[in-house]
Amino acid sequence: MVKGCLVAFDNSHQLLAKLWRLVCVSAVFLRNYMFLAGIVLGEGEHRLMLNTFEDASSY
């Protein structure tokens, strides 16, 4: 995922690249946040949230 973000950043228009980078950073932050929330809530909820995020990111 990170490699794809960097390639897009290099190849695309400056403004689009900045937006794409922001999206990538947000996605990574979201994933880390969900991981921490999963530790707090318990393993079952963590798996559920992770699966939901995977499904949403595939569209």
Short mmCIF file of C-alpha atoms in Angstrom, two decimals:
data_model
loop_
_atom_site.label_atom_id
_atom_site.label_comp_id
_atom_site.label_asym_id
_atom_site.label_seq_id
_atom_site.Cartn_x
_atom_site.Cartn_y
_atom_site.Cartn_z
CA MET A 1 0.00 0.00 0.00
CA VAL A 2 2.74 2.48 0.97
CA LYS A 3 4.70 1.69 -2.19
CA GLY A 4 1.61 2.41 -4.30
CA CYS A 5 1.15 5.72 -2.52
CA LEU A 6 4.74 6.74 -3.25
CA VAL A 7 4.48 5.79 -6.92
CA ALA A 8 1.25 7.76 -7.28
CA PHE A 9 2.89 10.70 -5.52
CA ASP A 10 5.79 10.67 -8.00
CA ASN A 11 3.74 10.18 -11.17
CA SER A 12 0.66 12.35 -10.73
CA HIS A 13 -0.12 16.06 -10.70
CA GLN A 14 1.10 17.95 -7.63
CA LEU A 15 -2.33 18.68 -6.15
CA LEU A 16 -3.64 15.18 -6.83
CA ALA A 17 -0.47 13.76 -5.33
CA LYS A 18 -0.96 15.75 -2.13
CA LEU A 19 -4.56 14.59 -1.88
CA TRP A 20 -3.60 10.96 -2.52
CA ARG A 21 -0.87 11.17 0.10
CA LEU A 22 -3.39 12.54 2.59
CA VAL A 23 -5.73 9.63 1.81
CA CYS A 24 -2.91 7.12 2.30
CA VAL A 25 -1.84 8.67 5.61
CA SER A 26 -5.46 8.72 6.78
CA ALA A 27 -5.90 5.05 5.85
CA VAL A 28 -2.77 4.04 7.76
CA PHE A 29 -3.86 6.15 10.75
CA LEU A 30 -7.34 4.59 10.65
CA ARG A 31 -5.87 1.10 10.57
CA ASN A 32 -3.60 1.84 13.56
CA TYR A 33 -6.50 3.44 15.45
CA MET A 34 -8.70 0.39 14.82
CA PHE A 35 -5.90 -1.89 15.98
CA LEU A 36 -5.57 0.06 19.26
CA ALA A 37 -9.36 0.16 19.67
CA GLY A 38 -9.39 -3.61 19.11
CA ILE A 39 -6.91 -4.13 21.94
CA VAL A 40 -9.12 -2.03 24.23
CA LEU A 41 -12.42 -3.62 23.16
CA GLY A 42 -11.21 -7.19 22.83
CA GLU A 43 -10.21 -9.54 20.05
CA GLY A 44 -13.71 -10.21 18.63
CA GLU A 45 -14.57 -6.56 18.09
CA HIS A 46 -11.11 -5.91 16.68
CA ARG A 47 -11.56 -8.60 14.01
CA LEU A 48 -14.99 -7.24 13.14
CA MET A 49 -13.69 -3.68 12.69
CA LEU A 50 -10.66 -4.84 10.71
CA ASN A 51 -12.88 -6.84 8.34
CA THR A 52 -15.21 -3.86 7.89
CA PHE A 53 -12.25 -1.65 7.03
CA GLU A 54 -10.89 -4.21 4.56
CA ASP A 55 -14.27 -4.35 2.80
CA ALA A 56 -14.57 -0.56 2.66
CA SER A 57 -11.06 -0.11 1.26
CA SER A 58 -11.65 -2.59 -1.58
CA TYR A 59 -14.22 -0.36 -3.32
#
